[in-house]
């Protein structure tokens, strides 16, 4: 809700100006400033822009009492930073998962105990992380598509949906294999399938990191 009268008075008082001093800066009469502050009369759009320019503020600060655009940019930027941090953690975890898989394939007899810990601890954590990743994908899918030019939106829509389906399939595969291993002491899925899952997980981490960085760059470029 607009409260221009209150906001104009607050802006004047912040500068320790009298109504006459503010009138001199804006090249209007003192009575005009008084009418604005009492609500008897309101400045039109052109006058609002002049006031904002003279006071070196945005029109949002006159209309809302704060810079709405700046607050929105700050809020969105913080969200993007949190997403990048989360995706970075998922990516690092997936890379470690890939490395462990490669090491185990090369030296299966050396790290049998490590494999047990890997299956019962690391995989559930990664499956949980993938679940959060899927949730974030669903939550921000629309925003991601809106950040791209119109001609690319269909391609991005198809790509993100395919990626989401792959993520869900991978999360289910990792969870099922971990549960089966817990109760039966052996893998449910062939090693080749799980290798494919972990490599795909790493690739999706890279894809998501690049995608959200691109969204962040596009977001900064449009504000």
PDB file of C-alpha atoms in Angstrom:
ATOM      1  CA  UNK A   1       0.000   0.000   0.000  1.00  0.00           C
ATOM      2  CA  UNK A   2       1.280   3.439  -0.972  1.00  0.00           C
ATOM      3  CA  UNK A   3       1.911   5.985   1.789  1.00  0.00           C
ATOM      4  CA  UNK A   4       3.607   8.713  -0.204  1.00  0.00           C
ATOM      5  CA  UNK A   5       2.825  11.433   2.349  1.00  0.00           C
ATOM      6  CA  UNK A   6       4.542   9.597   5.179  1.00  0.00           C
ATOM      7  CA  UNK A   7       7.462   8.525   3.002  1.00  0.00           C
ATOM      8  CA  UNK A   8       8.119  12.029   1.658  1.00  0.00           C
ATOM      9  CA  UNK A   9       8.102  13.454   5.163  1.00  0.00           C
ATOM     10  CA  UNK A  10      10.462  10.715   6.334  1.00  0.00           C
ATOM     11  CA  UNK A  11      12.839  11.378   3.437  1.00  0.00           C
ATOM     12  CA  UNK A  12      12.864  15.084   4.264  1.00  0.00           C
ATOM     13  CA  UNK A  13      13.483  14.510   7.954  1.00  0.00           C
ATOM     14  CA  UNK A  14      16.298  12.064   7.228  1.00  0.00           C
ATOM     15  CA  UNK A  15      18.099  14.924   5.498  1.00  0.00           C
ATOM     16  CA  UNK A  16      17.287  17.407   8.298  1.00  0.00           C
ATOM     17  CA  UNK A  17      15.546  19.678   5.809  1.00  0.00           C
ATOM     18  CA  UNK A  18      12.726  22.081   6.428  1.00  0.00           C
ATOM     19  CA  UNK A  19       9.814  22.023   4.029  1.00  0.00           C
ATOM     20  CA  UNK A  20      11.214  25.173   2.429  1.00  0.00           C
ATOM     21  CA  UNK A  21      14.645  23.604   1.921  1.00  0.00           C
ATOM     22  CA  UNK A  22      13.097  20.570   0.270  1.00  0.00           C
ATOM     23  CA  UNK A  23      10.935  22.847  -1.873  1.00  0.00           C
ATOM     24  CA  UNK A  24      14.060  24.725  -3.027  1.00  0.00           C
ATOM     25  CA  UNK A  25      15.776  21.473  -4.012  1.00  0.00           C
ATOM     26  CA  UNK A  26      12.732  20.304  -5.977  1.00  0.00           C
ATOM     27  CA  UNK A  27      11.958  23.733  -7.443  1.00  0.00           C
ATOM     28  CA  UNK A  28       8.434  23.750  -6.036  1.00  0.00           C
ATOM     29  CA  UNK A  29       6.680  25.848  -3.421  1.00  0.00           C
ATOM     30  CA  UNK A  30       6.761  25.113   0.292  1.00  0.00           C
ATOM     31  CA  UNK A  31       2.987  24.781   0.171  1.00  0.00           C
ATOM     32  CA  UNK A  32       3.318  22.000  -2.417  1.00  0.00           C
ATOM     33  CA  UNK A  33       5.627  20.053  -0.088  1.00  0.00           C
ATOM     34  CA  UNK A  34       3.232  20.669   2.806  1.00  0.00           C
ATOM     35  CA  UNK A  35       0.282  19.418   0.749  1.00  0.00           C
ATOM     36  CA  UNK A  36       2.203  16.257  -0.181  1.00  0.00           C
ATOM     37  CA  UNK A  37       3.063  15.511   3.437  1.00  0.00           C
ATOM     38  CA  UNK A  38      -0.474  16.098   4.702  1.00  0.00           C
ATOM     39  CA  UNK A  39      -2.046  14.120   1.871  1.00  0.00           C
ATOM     40  CA  UNK A  40      -4.015  17.054   0.496  1.00  0.00           C
ATOM     41  CA  UNK A  41      -2.319  16.647  -2.840  1.00  0.00           C
ATOM     42  CA  UNK A  42      -0.066  13.994  -4.376  1.00  0.00           C
ATOM     43  CA  UNK A  43       2.763  14.422  -6.899  1.00  0.00           C
ATOM     44  CA  UNK A  44       2.079  12.939 -10.328  1.00  0.00           C
ATOM     45  CA  UNK A  45       4.330  10.320 -11.941  1.00  0.00           C
ATOM     46  CA  UNK A  46       6.553  12.870 -13.667  1.00  0.00           C
ATOM     47  CA  UNK A  47       7.026  14.761 -10.392  1.00  0.00           C
ATOM     48  CA  UNK A  48       7.797  11.508  -8.556  1.00  0.00           C
ATOM     49  CA  UNK A  49      10.567  10.799 -11.035  1.00  0.00           C
ATOM     50  CA  UNK A  50      11.963  14.303 -10.545  1.00  0.00           C
ATOM     51  CA  UNK A  51      11.845  13.909  -6.751  1.00  0.00           C
ATOM     52  CA  UNK A  52      13.622  10.546  -6.989  1.00  0.00           C
ATOM     53  CA  UNK A  53      16.305  12.039  -9.230  1.00  0.00           C
ATOM     54  CA  UNK A  54      16.864  15.091  -7.010  1.00  0.00           C
ATOM     55  CA  UNK A  55      17.023  13.001  -3.827  1.00  0.00           C
ATOM     56  CA  UNK A  56      19.154  10.314  -5.520  1.00  0.00           C
ATOM     57  CA  UNK A  57      16.749   7.507  -4.647  1.00  0.00           C
ATOM     58  CA  UNK A  58      14.396   5.182  -6.514  1.00  0.00           C
ATOM     59  CA  UNK A  59      10.693   5.864  -6.934  1.00  0.00           C
ATOM     60  CA  UNK A  60      10.137   2.665  -4.910  1.00  0.00           C
ATOM     61  CA  UNK A  61      11.453   4.435  -1.822  1.00  0.00           C
ATOM     62  CA  UNK A  62       8.891   7.205  -2.290  1.00  0.00           C
ATOM     63  CA  UNK A  63       6.026   4.782  -2.938  1.00  0.00           C
ATOM     64  CA  UNK A  64       6.867   1.982  -0.490  1.00  0.00           C
ATOM     65  CA  UNK A  65       9.348   3.513   1.937  1.00  0.00           C
ATOM     66  CA  UNK A  66      12.118   1.188   0.780  1.00  0.00           C
ATOM     67  CA  UNK A  67      13.823   0.135  -2.413  1.00  0.00           C
ATOM     68  CA  UNK A  68      11.658  -2.795  -3.478  1.00  0.00           C
ATOM     69  CA  UNK A  69      13.794  -3.546  -6.531  1.00  0.00           C
ATOM     70  CA  UNK A  70      16.969  -3.722  -4.462  1.00  0.00           C
ATOM     71  CA  UNK A  71      15.295  -5.898  -1.836  1.00  0.00           C
ATOM     72  CA  UNK A  72      14.011  -8.291  -4.501  1.00  0.00           C
ATOM     73  CA  UNK A  73      17.406  -8.508  -6.198  1.00  0.00           C
ATOM     74  CA  UNK A  74      19.094  -9.114  -2.849  1.00  0.00           C
ATOM     75  CA  UNK A  75      16.584 -11.812  -1.912  1.00  0.00           C
ATOM     76  CA  UNK A  76      16.848 -13.574  -5.278  1.00  0.00           C
ATOM     77  CA  UNK A  77      20.645 -13.346  -5.235  1.00  0.00           C
ATOM     78  CA  UNK A  78      20.756 -14.947  -1.784  1.00  0.00           C
ATOM     79  CA  UNK A  79      18.526 -17.766  -3.017  1.00  0.00           C
ATOM     80  CA  UNK A  80      20.801 -18.345  -5.993  1.00  0.00           C
ATOM     81  CA  UNK A  81      23.867 -18.404  -3.719  1.00  0.00           C
ATOM     82  CA  UNK A  82      22.217 -20.997  -1.464  1.00  0.00           C
ATOM     83  CA  UNK A  83      21.285 -23.111  -4.481  1.00  0.00           C
ATOM     84  CA  UNK A  84      24.834 -22.931  -5.827  1.00  0.00           C
ATOM     85  CA  UNK A  85      26.192 -23.959  -2.419  1.00  0.00           C
ATOM     86  CA  UNK A  86      23.802 -26.915  -2.228  1.00  0.00           C
ATOM     87  CA  UNK A  87      24.501 -28.000  -5.808  1.00  0.00           C
ATOM     88  CA  UNK A  88      28.225 -27.688  -5.200  1.00  0.00           C
ATOM     89  CA  UNK A  89      27.908 -30.021  -2.192  1.00  0.00           C
ATOM     90  CA  UNK A  90      25.925 -32.542  -4.256  1.00  0.00           C
ATOM     91  CA  UNK A  91      28.491 -32.322  -7.037  1.00  0.00           C
ATOM     92  CA  UNK A  92      31.437 -32.889  -4.668  1.00  0.00           C
ATOM     93  CA  UNK A  93      29.618 -35.845  -3.080  1.00  0.00           C
ATOM     94  CA  UNK A  94      28.889 -37.355  -6.480  1.00  0.00           C
ATOM     95  CA  UNK A  95      32.526 -36.968  -7.559  1.00  0.00           C
ATOM     96  CA  UNK A  96      33.652 -38.754  -4.377  1.00  0.00           C
ATOM     97  CA  UNK A  97      31.091 -41.448  -5.129  1.00  0.00           C
ATOM     98  CA  UNK A  98      32.517 -41.903  -8.637  1.00  0.00           C
ATOM     99  CA  UNK A  99      36.096 -42.045  -7.339  1.00  0.00           C
ATOM    100  CA  UNK A 100      35.151 -44.638  -4.723  1.00  0.00           C
ATOM    101  CA  UNK A 101      33.433 -46.741  -7.388  1.00  0.00           C
ATOM    102  CA  UNK A 102      36.507 -46.619  -9.629  1.00  0.00           C
ATOM    103  CA  UNK A 103      38.836 -47.520  -6.737  1.00  0.00           C
ATOM    104  CA  UNK A 104      36.597 -50.426  -5.724  1.00  0.00           C
ATOM    105  CA  UNK A 105      36.460 -51.733  -9.297  1.00  0.00           C
ATOM    106  CA  UNK A 106      40.276 -51.712  -9.401  1.00  0.00           C
ATOM    107  CA  UNK A 107      40.845 -53.102  -5.877  1.00  0.00           C
ATOM    108  CA  UNK A 108      37.699 -54.932  -4.710  1.00  0.00           C
ATOM    109  CA  UNK A 109      39.498 -57.079  -2.106  1.00  0.00           C
ATOM    110  CA  UNK A 110      41.269 -54.184  -0.430  1.00  0.00           C
ATOM    111  CA  UNK A 111      38.255 -52.178   0.659  1.00  0.00           C
ATOM    112  CA  UNK A 112      35.504 -54.635   1.468  1.00  0.00           C
ATOM    113  CA  UNK A 113      34.916 -52.940   4.823  1.00  0.00           C
ATOM    114  CA  UNK A 114      34.950 -49.597   3.069  1.00  0.00           C
ATOM    115  CA  UNK A 115      32.342 -50.900   0.650  1.00  0.00           C
ATOM    116  CA  UNK A 116      30.017 -51.766   3.531  1.00  0.00           C
ATOM    117  CA  UNK A 117      30.317 -48.288   4.971  1.00  0.00           C
ATOM    118  CA  UNK A 118      29.897 -46.864   1.491  1.00  0.00           C
ATOM    119  CA  UNK A 119      26.706 -48.824   0.892  1.00  0.00           C
ATOM    120  CA  UNK A 120      25.139 -48.239   4.313  1.00  0.00           C
ATOM    121  CA  UNK A 121      26.202 -44.638   4.932  1.00  0.00           C
ATOM    122  CA  UNK A 122      27.318 -42.799   1.804  1.00  0.00           C
ATOM    123  CA  UNK A 123      24.632 -44.033  -0.564  1.00  0.00           C
ATOM    124  CA  UNK A 124      21.682 -43.222   1.750  1.00  0.00           C
ATOM    125  CA  UNK A 125      23.096 -39.748   2.283  1.00  0.00           C
ATOM    126  CA  UNK A 126      23.454 -39.261  -1.461  1.00  0.00           C
ATOM    127  CA  UNK A 127      19.956 -40.619  -2.063  1.00  0.00           C
ATOM    128  CA  UNK A 128      18.636 -38.108   0.476  1.00  0.00           C
ATOM    129  CA  UNK A 129      20.649 -35.336  -1.184  1.00  0.00           C
ATOM    130  CA  UNK A 130      19.219 -36.359  -4.540  1.00  0.00           C
ATOM    131  CA  UNK A 131      15.719 -36.136  -3.040  1.00  0.00           C
ATOM    132  CA  UNK A 132      16.398 -32.567  -1.945  1.00  0.00           C
ATOM    133  CA  UNK A 133      17.884 -31.880  -5.363  1.00  0.00           C
ATOM    134  CA  UNK A 134      14.686 -33.132  -7.012  1.00  0.00           C
ATOM    135  CA  UNK A 135      12.584 -30.953  -4.695  1.00  0.00           C
ATOM    136  CA  UNK A 136      14.681 -27.890  -5.554  1.00  0.00           C
ATOM    137  CA  UNK A 137      14.393 -28.740  -9.243  1.00  0.00           C
ATOM    138  CA  UNK A 138      10.598 -28.894  -8.978  1.00  0.00           C
ATOM    139  CA  UNK A 139      10.452 -25.700  -6.924  1.00  0.00           C
ATOM    140  CA  UNK A 140      12.632 -23.595  -9.195  1.00  0.00           C
ATOM    141  CA  UNK A 141      11.892 -25.241 -12.543  1.00  0.00           C
ATOM    142  CA  UNK A 142       9.488 -22.481 -13.569  1.00  0.00           C
ATOM    143  CA  UNK A 143      11.870 -19.722 -12.531  1.00  0.00           C
ATOM    144  CA  UNK A 144      14.707 -21.320 -14.488  1.00  0.00           C
ATOM    145  CA  UNK A 145      12.616 -21.413 -17.676  1.00  0.00           C
ATOM    146  CA  UNK A 146      11.496 -17.807 -17.212  1.00  0.00           C
ATOM    147  CA  UNK A 147      15.123 -16.709 -17.012  1.00  0.00           C
ATOM    148  CA  UNK A 148      15.863 -17.866 -20.547  1.00  0.00           C
ATOM    149  CA  UNK A 149      14.892 -16.101 -23.802  1.00  0.00           C
ATOM    150  CA  UNK A 150      11.551 -17.095 -25.330  1.00  0.00           C
ATOM    151  CA  UNK A 151      13.128 -18.998 -28.226  1.00  0.00           C
ATOM    152  CA  UNK A 152      15.014 -21.282 -25.811  1.00  0.00           C
ATOM    153  CA  UNK A 153      12.193 -21.934 -23.320  1.00  0.00           C
ATOM    154  CA  UNK A 154      10.823 -25.071 -25.023  1.00  0.00           C
ATOM    155  CA  UNK A 155      14.272 -26.653 -25.220  1.00  0.00           C
ATOM    156  CA  UNK A 156      14.984 -25.796 -21.589  1.00  0.00           C
ATOM    157  CA  UNK A 157      11.552 -27.156 -20.588  1.00  0.00           C
ATOM    158  CA  UNK A 158      12.193 -30.505 -22.300  1.00  0.00           C
ATOM    159  CA  UNK A 159      15.761 -30.727 -20.993  1.00  0.00           C
ATOM    160  CA  UNK A 160      14.860 -29.934 -17.386  1.00  0.00           C
ATOM    161  CA  UNK A 161      11.941 -32.385 -17.389  1.00  0.00           C
ATOM    162  CA  UNK A 162      14.090 -35.191 -18.808  1.00  0.00           C
ATOM    163  CA  UNK A 163      16.739 -34.389 -16.226  1.00  0.00           C
ATOM    164  CA  UNK A 164      14.128 -34.497 -13.474  1.00  0.00           C
ATOM    165  CA  UNK A 165      12.953 -37.954 -14.580  1.00  0.00           C
ATOM    166  CA  UNK A 166      16.544 -39.187 -14.652  1.00  0.00           C
ATOM    167  CA  UNK A 167      17.112 -37.780 -11.165  1.00  0.00           C
ATOM    168  CA  UNK A 168      14.029 -39.575  -9.822  1.00  0.00           C
ATOM    169  CA  UNK A 169      15.071 -42.857 -11.471  1.00  0.00           C
ATOM    170  CA  UNK A 170      18.576 -42.556 -10.040  1.00  0.00           C
ATOM    171  CA  UNK A 171      17.319 -41.747  -6.541  1.00  0.00           C
ATOM    172  CA  UNK A 172      15.007 -44.785  -6.621  1.00  0.00           C
ATOM    173  CA  UNK A 173      17.790 -47.023  -7.969  1.00  0.00           C
ATOM    174  CA  UNK A 174      20.288 -45.939  -5.311  1.00  0.00           C
ATOM    175  CA  UNK A 175      17.699 -46.297  -2.530  1.00  0.00           C
ATOM    176  CA  UNK A 176      16.512 -49.736  -3.701  1.00  0.00           C
ATOM    177  CA  UNK A 177      20.061 -51.029  -4.078  1.00  0.00           C
ATOM    178  CA  UNK A 178      21.039 -49.761  -0.620  1.00  0.00           C
ATOM    179  CA  UNK A 179      17.990 -51.352   1.063  1.00  0.00           C
ATOM    180  CA  UNK A 180      18.596 -54.650  -0.751  1.00  0.00           C
ATOM    181  CA  UNK A 181      22.257 -54.615   0.300  1.00  0.00           C
ATOM    182  CA  UNK A 182      21.272 -53.937   3.919  1.00  0.00           C
ATOM    183  CA  UNK A 183      18.964 -56.975   4.110  1.00  0.00           C
ATOM    184  CA  UNK A 184      20.799 -59.376   1.774  1.00  0.00           C
ATOM    185  CA  UNK A 185      24.460 -58.329   1.943  1.00  0.00           C
ATOM    186  CA  UNK A 186      24.782 -57.942  -1.815  1.00  0.00           C
ATOM    187  CA  UNK A 187      23.819 -55.533  -4.569  1.00  0.00           C
ATOM    188  CA  UNK A 188      20.372 -55.709  -6.135  1.00  0.00           C
ATOM    189  CA  UNK A 189      21.437 -53.973  -9.340  1.00  0.00           C
ATOM    190  CA  UNK A 190      24.425 -54.972 -11.504  1.00  0.00           C
ATOM    191  CA  UNK A 191      27.627 -53.014 -10.928  1.00  0.00           C
ATOM    192  CA  UNK A 192      27.393 -51.577 -14.423  1.00  0.00           C
ATOM    193  CA  UNK A 193      23.992 -50.039 -13.650  1.00  0.00           C
ATOM    194  CA  UNK A 194      25.196 -48.479 -10.407  1.00  0.00           C
ATOM    195  CA  UNK A 195      28.333 -47.220 -12.132  1.00  0.00           C
ATOM    196  CA  UNK A 196      26.087 -45.569 -14.694  1.00  0.00           C
ATOM    197  CA  UNK A 197      24.009 -44.023 -11.910  1.00  0.00           C
ATOM    198  CA  UNK A 198      26.949 -42.513 -10.080  1.00  0.00           C
ATOM    199  CA  UNK A 199      28.515 -41.191 -13.263  1.00  0.00           C
ATOM    200  CA  UNK A 200      25.178 -39.706 -14.286  1.00  0.00           C
ATOM    201  CA  UNK A 201      24.845 -38.170 -10.832  1.00  0.00           C
ATOM    202  CA  UNK A 202      28.208 -36.487 -11.287  1.00  0.00           C
ATOM    203  CA  UNK A 203      27.196 -35.252 -14.728  1.00  0.00           C
ATOM    204  CA  UNK A 204      23.925 -33.867 -13.385  1.00  0.00           C
ATOM    205  CA  UNK A 205      25.852 -32.052 -10.686  1.00  0.00           C
ATOM    206  CA  UNK A 206      27.932 -30.330 -13.361  1.00  0.00           C
ATOM    207  CA  UNK A 207      24.832 -29.582 -15.447  1.00  0.00           C
ATOM    208  CA  UNK A 208      22.944 -28.112 -12.500  1.00  0.00           C
ATOM    209  CA  UNK A 209      25.898 -25.999 -11.421  1.00  0.00           C
ATOM    210  CA  UNK A 210      26.302 -24.528 -14.915  1.00  0.00           C
ATOM    211  CA  UNK A 211      22.542 -24.013 -15.300  1.00  0.00           C
ATOM    212  CA  UNK A 212      22.119 -22.133 -12.038  1.00  0.00           C
ATOM    213  CA  UNK A 213      25.236 -20.045 -12.721  1.00  0.00           C
ATOM    214  CA  UNK A 214      23.691 -19.144 -16.082  1.00  0.00           C
ATOM    215  CA  UNK A 215      20.429 -18.202 -14.365  1.00  0.00           C
ATOM    216  CA  UNK A 216      22.366 -16.067 -11.898  1.00  0.00           C
ATOM    217  CA  UNK A 217      24.199 -14.266 -14.710  1.00  0.00           C
ATOM    218  CA  UNK A 218      20.971 -13.696 -16.648  1.00  0.00           C
ATOM    219  CA  UNK A 219      19.274 -12.462 -13.488  1.00  0.00           C
ATOM    220  CA  UNK A 220      22.050  -9.961 -12.783  1.00  0.00           C
ATOM    221  CA  UNK A 221      21.974  -8.787 -16.402  1.00  0.00           C
ATOM    222  CA  UNK A 222      18.260  -8.004 -16.294  1.00  0.00           C
ATOM    223  CA  UNK A 223      18.220  -5.888 -13.135  1.00  0.00           C
TER     224      UNK A 223
END
